[in-house]
Coordinates of C-alpha atoms and ligand atoms in Angstrom, one line a residue:
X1 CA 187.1 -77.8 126.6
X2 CA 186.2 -75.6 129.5
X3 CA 188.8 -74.2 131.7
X4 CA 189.2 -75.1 135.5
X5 CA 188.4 -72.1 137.7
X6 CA 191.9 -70.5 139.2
X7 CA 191.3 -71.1 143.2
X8 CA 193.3 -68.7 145.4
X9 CA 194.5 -69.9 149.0
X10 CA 191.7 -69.1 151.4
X11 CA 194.3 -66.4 153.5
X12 CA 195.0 -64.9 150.7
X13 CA 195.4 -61.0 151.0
X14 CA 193.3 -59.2 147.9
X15 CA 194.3 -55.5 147.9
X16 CA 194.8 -52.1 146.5
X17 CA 197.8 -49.5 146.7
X18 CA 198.1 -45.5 146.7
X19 CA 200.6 -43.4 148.0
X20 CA 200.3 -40.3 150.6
X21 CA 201.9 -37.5 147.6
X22 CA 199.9 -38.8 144.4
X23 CA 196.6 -39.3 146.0
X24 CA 196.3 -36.9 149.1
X25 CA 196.6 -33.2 148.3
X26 CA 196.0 -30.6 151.1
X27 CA 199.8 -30.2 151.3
X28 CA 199.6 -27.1 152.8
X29 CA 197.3 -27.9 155.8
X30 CA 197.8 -29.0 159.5
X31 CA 202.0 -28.0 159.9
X32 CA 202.7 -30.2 156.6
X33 CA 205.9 -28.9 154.9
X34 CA 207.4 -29.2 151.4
X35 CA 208.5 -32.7 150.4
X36 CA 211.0 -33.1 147.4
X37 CA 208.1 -33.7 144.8
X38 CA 206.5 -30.6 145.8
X39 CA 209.4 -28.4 144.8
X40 CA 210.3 -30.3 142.0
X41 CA 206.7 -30.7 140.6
X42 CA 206.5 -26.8 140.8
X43 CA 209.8 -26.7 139.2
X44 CA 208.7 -25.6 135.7
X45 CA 209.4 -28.6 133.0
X46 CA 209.7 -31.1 135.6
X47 CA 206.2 -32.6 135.1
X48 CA 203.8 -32.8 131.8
X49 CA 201.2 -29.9 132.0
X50 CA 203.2 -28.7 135.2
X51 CA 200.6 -30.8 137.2
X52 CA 201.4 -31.0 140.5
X53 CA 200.1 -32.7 143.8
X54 CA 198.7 -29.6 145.4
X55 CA 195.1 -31.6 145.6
X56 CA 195.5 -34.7 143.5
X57 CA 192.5 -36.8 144.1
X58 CA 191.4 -34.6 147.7
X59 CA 191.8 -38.2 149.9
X60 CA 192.9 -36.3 152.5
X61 CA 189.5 -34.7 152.8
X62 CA 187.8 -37.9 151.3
X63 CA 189.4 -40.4 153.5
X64 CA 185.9 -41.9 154.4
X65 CA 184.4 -41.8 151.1
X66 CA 187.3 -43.9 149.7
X67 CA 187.6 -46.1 152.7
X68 CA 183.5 -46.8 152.0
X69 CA 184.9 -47.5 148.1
X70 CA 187.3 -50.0 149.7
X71 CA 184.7 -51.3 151.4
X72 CA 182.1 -51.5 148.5
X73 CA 185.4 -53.5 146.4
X74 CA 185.0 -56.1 148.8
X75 CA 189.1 -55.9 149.4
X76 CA 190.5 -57.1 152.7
X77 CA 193.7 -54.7 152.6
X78 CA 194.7 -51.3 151.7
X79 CA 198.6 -50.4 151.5
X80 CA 199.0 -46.9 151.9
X81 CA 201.8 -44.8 152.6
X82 CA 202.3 -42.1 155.8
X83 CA 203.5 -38.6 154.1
X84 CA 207.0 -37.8 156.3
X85 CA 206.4 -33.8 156.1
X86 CA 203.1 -34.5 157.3
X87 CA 203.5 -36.2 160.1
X88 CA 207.5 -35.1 161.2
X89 CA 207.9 -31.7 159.2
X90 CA 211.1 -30.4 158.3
X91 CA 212.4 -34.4 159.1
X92 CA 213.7 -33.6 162.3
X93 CA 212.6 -33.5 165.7
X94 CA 209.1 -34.0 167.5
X95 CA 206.0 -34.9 165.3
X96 CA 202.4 -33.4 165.1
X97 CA 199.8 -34.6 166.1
X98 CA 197.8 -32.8 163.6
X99 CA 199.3 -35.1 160.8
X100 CA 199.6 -38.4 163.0
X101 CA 195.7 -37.7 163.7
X102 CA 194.7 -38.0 160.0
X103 CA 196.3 -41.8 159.6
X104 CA 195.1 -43.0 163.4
X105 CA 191.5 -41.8 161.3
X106 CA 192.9 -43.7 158.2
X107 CA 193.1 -47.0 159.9
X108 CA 190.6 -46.5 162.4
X109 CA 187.9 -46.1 159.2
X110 CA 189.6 -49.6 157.6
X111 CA 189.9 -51.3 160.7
X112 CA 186.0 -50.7 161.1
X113 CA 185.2 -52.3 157.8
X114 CA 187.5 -55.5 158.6
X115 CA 190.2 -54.4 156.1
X116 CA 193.5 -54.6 156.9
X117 CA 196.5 -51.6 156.9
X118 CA 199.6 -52.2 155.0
X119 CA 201.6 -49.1 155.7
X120 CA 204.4 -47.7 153.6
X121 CA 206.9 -45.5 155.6
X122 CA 208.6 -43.7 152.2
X123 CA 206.9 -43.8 149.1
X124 CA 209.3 -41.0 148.1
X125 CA 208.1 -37.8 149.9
X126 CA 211.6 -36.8 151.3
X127 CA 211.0 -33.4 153.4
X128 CA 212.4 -30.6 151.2
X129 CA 214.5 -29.7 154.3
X130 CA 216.5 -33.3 154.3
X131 CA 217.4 -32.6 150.7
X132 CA 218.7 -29.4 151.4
X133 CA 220.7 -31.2 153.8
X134 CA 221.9 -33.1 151.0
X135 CA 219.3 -35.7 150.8
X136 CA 219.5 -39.2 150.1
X137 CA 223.4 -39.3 149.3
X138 CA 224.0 -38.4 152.8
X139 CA 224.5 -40.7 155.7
X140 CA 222.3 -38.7 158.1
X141 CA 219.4 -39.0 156.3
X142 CA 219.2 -42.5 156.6
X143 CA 219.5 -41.6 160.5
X144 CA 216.2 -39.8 160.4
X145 CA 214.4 -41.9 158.8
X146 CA 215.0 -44.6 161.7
X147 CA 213.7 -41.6 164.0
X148 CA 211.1 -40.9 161.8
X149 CA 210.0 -44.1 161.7
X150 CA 209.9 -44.5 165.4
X151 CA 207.3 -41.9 165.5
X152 CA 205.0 -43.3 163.4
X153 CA 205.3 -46.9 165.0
X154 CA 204.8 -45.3 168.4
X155 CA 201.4 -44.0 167.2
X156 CA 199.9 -46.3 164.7
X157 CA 201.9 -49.7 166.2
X158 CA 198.8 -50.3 168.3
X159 CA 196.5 -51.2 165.1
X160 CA 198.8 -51.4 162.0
X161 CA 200.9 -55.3 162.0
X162 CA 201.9 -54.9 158.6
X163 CA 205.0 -52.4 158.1
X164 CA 206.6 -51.6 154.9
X165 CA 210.1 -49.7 155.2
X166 CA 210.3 -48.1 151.6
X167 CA 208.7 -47.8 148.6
X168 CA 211.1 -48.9 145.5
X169 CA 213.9 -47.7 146.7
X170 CA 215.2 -47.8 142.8
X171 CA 213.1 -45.3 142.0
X172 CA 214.5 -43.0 145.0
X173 CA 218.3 -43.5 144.1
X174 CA 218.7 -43.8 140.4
X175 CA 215.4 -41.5 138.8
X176 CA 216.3 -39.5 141.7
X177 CA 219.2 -38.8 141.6
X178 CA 220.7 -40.5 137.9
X179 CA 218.5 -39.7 135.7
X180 CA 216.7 -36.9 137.5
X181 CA 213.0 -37.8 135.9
X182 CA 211.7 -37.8 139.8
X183 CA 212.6 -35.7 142.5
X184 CA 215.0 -34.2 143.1
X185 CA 216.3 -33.9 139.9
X186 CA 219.7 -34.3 140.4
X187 CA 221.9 -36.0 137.5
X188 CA 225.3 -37.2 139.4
X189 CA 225.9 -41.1 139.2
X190 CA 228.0 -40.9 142.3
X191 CA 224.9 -39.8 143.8
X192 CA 222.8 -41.9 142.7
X193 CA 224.9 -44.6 144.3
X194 CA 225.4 -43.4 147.5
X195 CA 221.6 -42.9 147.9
X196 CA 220.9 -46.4 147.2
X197 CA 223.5 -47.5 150.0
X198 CA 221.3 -44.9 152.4
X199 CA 217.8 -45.9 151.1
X200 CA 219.4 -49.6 152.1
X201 CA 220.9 -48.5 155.0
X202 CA 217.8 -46.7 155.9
X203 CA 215.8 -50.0 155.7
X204 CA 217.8 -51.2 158.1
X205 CA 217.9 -48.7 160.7
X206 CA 214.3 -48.3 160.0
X207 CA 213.6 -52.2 160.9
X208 CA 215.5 -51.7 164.5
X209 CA 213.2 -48.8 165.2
X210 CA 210.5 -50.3 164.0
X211 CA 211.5 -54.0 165.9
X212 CA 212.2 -52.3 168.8
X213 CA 208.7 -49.8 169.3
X214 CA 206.5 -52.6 167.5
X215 CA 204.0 -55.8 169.4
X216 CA 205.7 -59.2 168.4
X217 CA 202.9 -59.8 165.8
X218 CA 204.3 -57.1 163.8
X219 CA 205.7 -58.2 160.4
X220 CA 208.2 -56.2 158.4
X221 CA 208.6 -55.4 154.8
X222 CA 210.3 -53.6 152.1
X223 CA 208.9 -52.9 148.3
X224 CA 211.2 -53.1 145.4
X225 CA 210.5 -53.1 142.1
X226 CA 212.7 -55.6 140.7
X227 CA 213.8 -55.6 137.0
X228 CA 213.0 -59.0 134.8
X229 CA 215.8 -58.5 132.9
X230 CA 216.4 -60.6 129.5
X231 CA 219.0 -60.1 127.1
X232 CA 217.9 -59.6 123.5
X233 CA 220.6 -62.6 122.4
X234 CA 222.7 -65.0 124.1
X235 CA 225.7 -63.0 122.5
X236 CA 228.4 -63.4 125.1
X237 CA 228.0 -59.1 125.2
X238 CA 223.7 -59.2 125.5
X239 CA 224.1 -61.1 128.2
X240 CA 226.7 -59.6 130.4
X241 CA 224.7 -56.0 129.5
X242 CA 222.2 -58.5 131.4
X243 CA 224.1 -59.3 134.1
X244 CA 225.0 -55.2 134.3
X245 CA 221.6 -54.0 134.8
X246 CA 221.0 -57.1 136.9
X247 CA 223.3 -55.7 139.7
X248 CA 222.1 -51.8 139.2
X249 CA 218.4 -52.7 139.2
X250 CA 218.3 -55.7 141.9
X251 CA 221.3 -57.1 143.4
X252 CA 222.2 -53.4 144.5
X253 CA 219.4 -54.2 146.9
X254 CA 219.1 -57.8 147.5
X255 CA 222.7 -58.6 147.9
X256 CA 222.6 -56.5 151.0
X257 CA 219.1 -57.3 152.5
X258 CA 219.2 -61.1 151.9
X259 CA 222.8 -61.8 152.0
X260 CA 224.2 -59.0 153.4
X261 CA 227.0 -58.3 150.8
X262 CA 227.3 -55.9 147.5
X263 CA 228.1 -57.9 144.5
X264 CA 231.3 -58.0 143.3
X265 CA 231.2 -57.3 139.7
X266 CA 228.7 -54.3 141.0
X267 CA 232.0 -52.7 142.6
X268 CA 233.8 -53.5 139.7
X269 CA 231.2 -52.5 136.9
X270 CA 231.7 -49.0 138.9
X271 CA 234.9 -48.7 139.7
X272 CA 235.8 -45.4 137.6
X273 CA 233.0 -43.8 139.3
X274 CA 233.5 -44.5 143.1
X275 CA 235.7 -46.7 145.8
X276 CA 232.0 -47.3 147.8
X277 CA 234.1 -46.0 151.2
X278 CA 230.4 -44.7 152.0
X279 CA 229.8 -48.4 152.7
X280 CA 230.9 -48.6 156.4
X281 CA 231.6 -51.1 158.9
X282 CA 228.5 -52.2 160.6
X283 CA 226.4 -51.5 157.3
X284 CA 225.7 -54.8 156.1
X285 CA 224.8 -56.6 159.3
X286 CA 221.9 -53.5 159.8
X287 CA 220.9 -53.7 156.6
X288 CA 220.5 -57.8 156.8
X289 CA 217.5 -57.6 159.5
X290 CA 215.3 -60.3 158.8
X291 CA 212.4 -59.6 157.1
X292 CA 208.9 -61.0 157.1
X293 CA 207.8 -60.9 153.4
X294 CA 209.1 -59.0 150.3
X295 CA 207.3 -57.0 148.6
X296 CA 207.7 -57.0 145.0
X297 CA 206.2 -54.5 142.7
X298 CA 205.5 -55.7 138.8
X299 CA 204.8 -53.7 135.4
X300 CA 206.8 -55.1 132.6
X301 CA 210.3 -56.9 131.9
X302 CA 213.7 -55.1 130.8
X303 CA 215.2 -56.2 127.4
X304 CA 218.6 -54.9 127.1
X305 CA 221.6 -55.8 124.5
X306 CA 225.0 -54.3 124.4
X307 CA 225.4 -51.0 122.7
X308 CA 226.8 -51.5 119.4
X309 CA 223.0 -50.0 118.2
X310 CA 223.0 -47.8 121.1
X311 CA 220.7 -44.8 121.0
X312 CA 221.4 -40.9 121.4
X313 CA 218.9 -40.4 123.8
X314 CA 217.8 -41.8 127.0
X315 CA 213.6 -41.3 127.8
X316 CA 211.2 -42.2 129.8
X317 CA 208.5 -42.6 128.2
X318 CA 207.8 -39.6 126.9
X319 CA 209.6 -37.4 129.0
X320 CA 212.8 -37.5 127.2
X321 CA 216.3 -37.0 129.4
X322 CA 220.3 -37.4 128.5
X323 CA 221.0 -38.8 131.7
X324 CA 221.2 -42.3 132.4
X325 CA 220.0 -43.9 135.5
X326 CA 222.7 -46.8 135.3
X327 CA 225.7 -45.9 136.8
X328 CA 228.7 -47.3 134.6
X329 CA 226.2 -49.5 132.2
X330 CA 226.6 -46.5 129.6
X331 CA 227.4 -49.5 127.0
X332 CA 223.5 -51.0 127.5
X333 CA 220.6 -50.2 125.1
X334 CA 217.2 -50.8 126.0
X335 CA 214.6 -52.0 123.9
X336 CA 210.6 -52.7 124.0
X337 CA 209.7 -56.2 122.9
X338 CA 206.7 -55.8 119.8
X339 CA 203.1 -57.1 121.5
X340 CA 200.5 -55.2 123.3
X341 CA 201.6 -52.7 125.8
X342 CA 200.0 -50.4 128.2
X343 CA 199.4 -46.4 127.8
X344 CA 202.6 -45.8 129.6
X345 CA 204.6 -47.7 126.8
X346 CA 205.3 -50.4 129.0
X347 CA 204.7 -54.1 127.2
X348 CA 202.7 -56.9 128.5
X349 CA 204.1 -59.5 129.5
X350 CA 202.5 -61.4 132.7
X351 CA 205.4 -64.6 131.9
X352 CA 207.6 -61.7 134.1
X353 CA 205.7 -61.8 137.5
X354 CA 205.8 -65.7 136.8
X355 CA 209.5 -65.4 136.3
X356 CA 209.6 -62.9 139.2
X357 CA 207.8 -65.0 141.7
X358 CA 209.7 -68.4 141.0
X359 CA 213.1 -66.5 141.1
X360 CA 212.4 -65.0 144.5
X361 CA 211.5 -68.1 146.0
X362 CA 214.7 -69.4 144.6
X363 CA 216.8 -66.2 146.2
X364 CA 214.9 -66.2 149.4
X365 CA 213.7 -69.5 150.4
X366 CA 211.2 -69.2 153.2
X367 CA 210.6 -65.6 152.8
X368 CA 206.9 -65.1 151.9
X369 CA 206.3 -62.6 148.9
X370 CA 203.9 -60.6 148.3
X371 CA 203.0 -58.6 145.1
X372 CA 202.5 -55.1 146.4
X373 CA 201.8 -53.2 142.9
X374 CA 200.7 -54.6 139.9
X375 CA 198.6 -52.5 136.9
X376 CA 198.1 -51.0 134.2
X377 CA 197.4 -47.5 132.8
X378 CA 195.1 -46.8 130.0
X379 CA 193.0 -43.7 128.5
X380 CA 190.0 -44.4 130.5
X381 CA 186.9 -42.0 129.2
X382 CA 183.8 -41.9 130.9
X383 CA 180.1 -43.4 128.1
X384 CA 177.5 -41.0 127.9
X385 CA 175.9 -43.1 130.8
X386 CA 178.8 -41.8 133.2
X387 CA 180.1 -45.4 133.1
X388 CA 183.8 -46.6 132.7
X389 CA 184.2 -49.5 131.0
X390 CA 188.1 -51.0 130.5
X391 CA 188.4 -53.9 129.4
X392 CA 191.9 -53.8 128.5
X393 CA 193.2 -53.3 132.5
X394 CA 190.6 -56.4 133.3
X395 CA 192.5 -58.7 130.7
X396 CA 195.7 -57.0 131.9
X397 CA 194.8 -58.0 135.2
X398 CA 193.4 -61.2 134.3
X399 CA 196.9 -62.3 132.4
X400 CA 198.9 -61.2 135.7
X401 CA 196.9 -63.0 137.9
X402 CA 196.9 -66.3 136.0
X403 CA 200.4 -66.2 136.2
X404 CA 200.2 -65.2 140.0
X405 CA 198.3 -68.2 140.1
X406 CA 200.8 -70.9 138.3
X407 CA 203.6 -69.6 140.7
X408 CA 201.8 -70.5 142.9
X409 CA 201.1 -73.8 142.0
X410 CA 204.9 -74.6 140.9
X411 CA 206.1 -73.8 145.1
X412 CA 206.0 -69.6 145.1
X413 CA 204.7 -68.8 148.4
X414 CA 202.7 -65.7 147.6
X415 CA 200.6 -64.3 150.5
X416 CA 198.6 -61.1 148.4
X417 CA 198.0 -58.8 146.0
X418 CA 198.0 -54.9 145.8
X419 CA 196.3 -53.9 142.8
X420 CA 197.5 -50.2 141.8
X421 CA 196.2 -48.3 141.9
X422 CA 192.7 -47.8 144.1
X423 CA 192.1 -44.5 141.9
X424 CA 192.9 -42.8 139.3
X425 CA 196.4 -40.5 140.5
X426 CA 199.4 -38.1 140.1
X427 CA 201.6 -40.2 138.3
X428 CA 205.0 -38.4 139.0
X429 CA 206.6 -36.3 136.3
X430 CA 204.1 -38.0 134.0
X431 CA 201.1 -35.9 136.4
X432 CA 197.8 -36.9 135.8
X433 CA 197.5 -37.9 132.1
X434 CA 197.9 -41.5 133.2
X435 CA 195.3 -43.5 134.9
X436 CA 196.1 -46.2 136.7
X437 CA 192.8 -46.5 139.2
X438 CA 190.4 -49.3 139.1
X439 CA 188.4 -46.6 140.4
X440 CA 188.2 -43.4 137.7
X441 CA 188.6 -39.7 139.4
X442 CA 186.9 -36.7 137.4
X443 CA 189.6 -33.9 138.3
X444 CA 187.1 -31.4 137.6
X445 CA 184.8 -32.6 140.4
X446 CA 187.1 -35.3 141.9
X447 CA 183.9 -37.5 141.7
X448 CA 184.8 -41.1 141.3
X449 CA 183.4 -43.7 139.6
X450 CA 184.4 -47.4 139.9
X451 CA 185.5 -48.8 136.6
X452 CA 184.3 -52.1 134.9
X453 CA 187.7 -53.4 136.3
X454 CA 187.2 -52.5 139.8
X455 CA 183.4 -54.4 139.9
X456 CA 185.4 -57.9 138.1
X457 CA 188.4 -57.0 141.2
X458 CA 185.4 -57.1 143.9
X459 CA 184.3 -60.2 142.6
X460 CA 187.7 -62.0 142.7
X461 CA 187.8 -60.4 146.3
X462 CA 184.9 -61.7 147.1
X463 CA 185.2 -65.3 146.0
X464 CA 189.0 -66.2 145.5
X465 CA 188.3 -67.1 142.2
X466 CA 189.6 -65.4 139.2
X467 CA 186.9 -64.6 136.9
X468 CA 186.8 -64.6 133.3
X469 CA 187.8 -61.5 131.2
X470 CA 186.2 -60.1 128.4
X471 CA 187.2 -61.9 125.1
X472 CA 189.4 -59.4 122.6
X473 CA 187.1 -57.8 119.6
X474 CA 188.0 -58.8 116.6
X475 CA 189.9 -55.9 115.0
X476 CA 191.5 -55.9 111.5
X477 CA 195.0 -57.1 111.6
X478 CA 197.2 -53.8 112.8
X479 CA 200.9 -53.6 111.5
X480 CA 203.6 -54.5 113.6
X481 CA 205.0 -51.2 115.7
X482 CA 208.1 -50.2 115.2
X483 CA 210.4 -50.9 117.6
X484 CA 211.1 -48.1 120.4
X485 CA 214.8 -47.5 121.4
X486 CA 214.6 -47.2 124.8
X487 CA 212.6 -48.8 128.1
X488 CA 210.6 -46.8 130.4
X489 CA 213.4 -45.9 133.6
X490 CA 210.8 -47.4 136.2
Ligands
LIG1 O1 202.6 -44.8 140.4 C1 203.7 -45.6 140.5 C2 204.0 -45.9 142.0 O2 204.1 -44.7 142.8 C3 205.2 -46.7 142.2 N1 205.3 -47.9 141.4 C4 204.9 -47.7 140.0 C5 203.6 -46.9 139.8 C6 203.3 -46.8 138.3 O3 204.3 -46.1 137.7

């Protein structure tokens, strides 16, 4: 029986995603200063190989050619992010022109090809300064952020309507500052959770600024990367280690921005650790500024159980830490579900976005959603013929989408898709041993070459139709893996 084509709505935004530190380089040109991730990345141990962003994939000098790639995808949107010591160094006081000049180029270039800018204030390039300052834990950075992002809507509000306030704010608060994977490497819980009310708080600010400078037409945004988290048993314990990493991962952040509230049990859960006096008065109503959409970023679901098997060590992935980056939940273990997974470790699993989609339309009825990251890394390799064929991210891709698709269909109202990643990139501490590009970047040359996956992308692009992916070989039966201990922190 042959299956109905999927059929997207007509509107429907078909993207891809980078961000300013993993794909730009050039950090030392035009007044740029040091961001957090340039310290830390040149902080020996901090990253695999010691890689760094120093050039990454050269966009900054290749803006054109990649915009042309863009083009040649057929995609009608490009999220991107604005680099903060680029464009305000230091994180204080006036900008420079210099830095502004290369993103009025950026969407100038898109703009001419008819495809649309998505900008991302903070995808996690805090100027080194601000940290010094004491960083994301502190009040006052949250206060320069709303400046900083006043700059950048004063010069970019005339052609950019699609405004993103931060980039997984997660990420920022509990790898940077719990676990201490990302920058900056600090491993206080206490920190960890005053930085997330500041990232929040931030947002907030950040929308006035943003409401205040912008055109009416402009819509406003934040990315998280929510956790689909599923307890390994019903067991009374699995699922209340659920409902633990439930409030650190998500509610830490939607409680305040769709309801305007912490959850209760998150104050409790933490208690030992802090009284949350850094919450202040007028907090909640900032951070509560309606939003346009939500972005929501998806890799894999969580599975978590209560500790009774609970592990020695924490990791991610590979890079292997003893600091947790769950305040309080020291009595959850993480486990990876057997099945297919992805070079970063992460499982397959597109029954998560589905989950994902339907529960967000459940949380935040009327609020559009859009997926703003979604991929998959694998160990791409160029054929003799200079050709990069992955078939594995196409029927990763392929599974994602489908479910994309069936939310749809059961009420989600889901207005795009931001493939990550447009190329190859500096994957954090991981650096560049993980591709996640539909487009592959030869770091010896920085040549790139459009994968199999990014021609089958261009031709969903194109016609709003998903097309078929490649069937699986047939491969001899493989054993079971055994089951890792731990989940990937992000
Ligand atoms: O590369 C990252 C990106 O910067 C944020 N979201 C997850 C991606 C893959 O790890």
């Amino acid at each position: 029986m042959s299956v109905p084509p999927l059929t997207f709505p007509p509107a429907f935004l078909w993207g891809t995603a980078t961000a300013a530190y993993q794909i730009e380089g050039a950090v030392r040109e035009g007044g740029r200063t040091p961001s957090i991730w340039d310290t830390f990345s040149h902080t020996p141990g901090r990253t695999e190989n010691g890689d760094t962003g120093d050039i990454a994939t050269d966009h900054f000098h290749r803006r054109a050619e990649d915009v042309a790639l863009m083009a040649d995808l057929g995609v009608n949107a490009y999220r991107f992010s604005v680099s903060w010591p680029r464009v305000q160094p230091t994180g204080r006081g006036p900008a420079i022109e210099r830095g502004l000049d290369f993103y009025r180029a950026l969407v100038d270039d898109l703009l001419d090809h008819g495809i649309r800018p998505v900008l991302t204030l903070y995808h996690w390039d805090l100027p080194q300064e601000l940290e010094s300052a004491g960083g994301w834990p502190e009040r006052d950075t949250a206060h320069r952020f709303a400046d900083y992002a006043r700059i950048v809507a004063g010069a970019l509000g005339d052609r950019v309507d699609m405004w993103t306030t931060l980039n997984e704010p997660w990420c920022s608060a509990f790898l940077g500052y719990g676990s201490g994977v990302h920058a900056p490497g600090r491993t206080d819980p206490v920190a960890a959770l005053r930085a997330a009310h500041h990232l929040n708080l931030a947002h907030g600010l950040g929308a006035q600024a943003l409401r205040a400078q912008l055109p009416a037409r402009a819509q406003l945004s934040i990315s998280l990367n929510p956790s689909v988290v599923r307890a390994r048993s019903q067991a009374p314990q699995d699922l209340d280690a659920r409902r633990r990493i439930d409030a650190l991962a998500n509610r830490v952040f939607t409680g305040p921005l769709l309801k305007g509230a912490y959850p209760q049990d998150l104050f409790a859960d933490t208690a030992a650790l802090t009284d949350w006096s850094f919450v202040h008065g007028d907090d909640l109503a900032v951070i509560k500024h309606p939003l346009d959409s939500l972005g929501l970023n998806y890799y894999a679901p969580t599975v978590v159980s209560d500790a009774t098997d609970s592990h020695p060590r924490r990791t991610d992935g590979h890079r292997a830490t003893d600091h947790s980056p769950w305040p309080g939940a020291d009595s959850v273990s993480f486990h990876q579900p057997p099945g297919d997974r992805t070079e970063m470790g992460w499982s397959v699993d597109p029954s998560g976005l589905y989950d994902l989609l339907l529960h967000y339309t459940r949380e935040a009825p009327g609020l559009p959603l859009m997926i703003t990251e979604n991929g998959a890394a694998y160990d791409d390799k160029p054929a003799a013929d200079g050709s990069v064929h992955d078939p594995d991210r196409i029927r990763y891709l392929h599974g994602h989408l489908s479910a994309v698709h069936r939310a749809i269909a059961d009420g989600a109202d889901v207005s795009g898709y931001f493939l990550w990643s447009l190329l190859d990139n500096f994957e954090w501490s991981f650096g560049y041993g993980k591709r996640f590009g539909a487009v592959y970047v030869d770091y010896e040359t920085r040549t790139r070459t459009p994968k199999s996956s990014a021609h089958w992308y261009a031709e969903l692009a194109r016609t709003g139709v998903l097309p078929q992916a490649p069937e699986l070989p047939e491969l001899p039966q493989a054993p079971e893996p055994p089951e890792l201990p731990e989940l990937p922190g992000a």
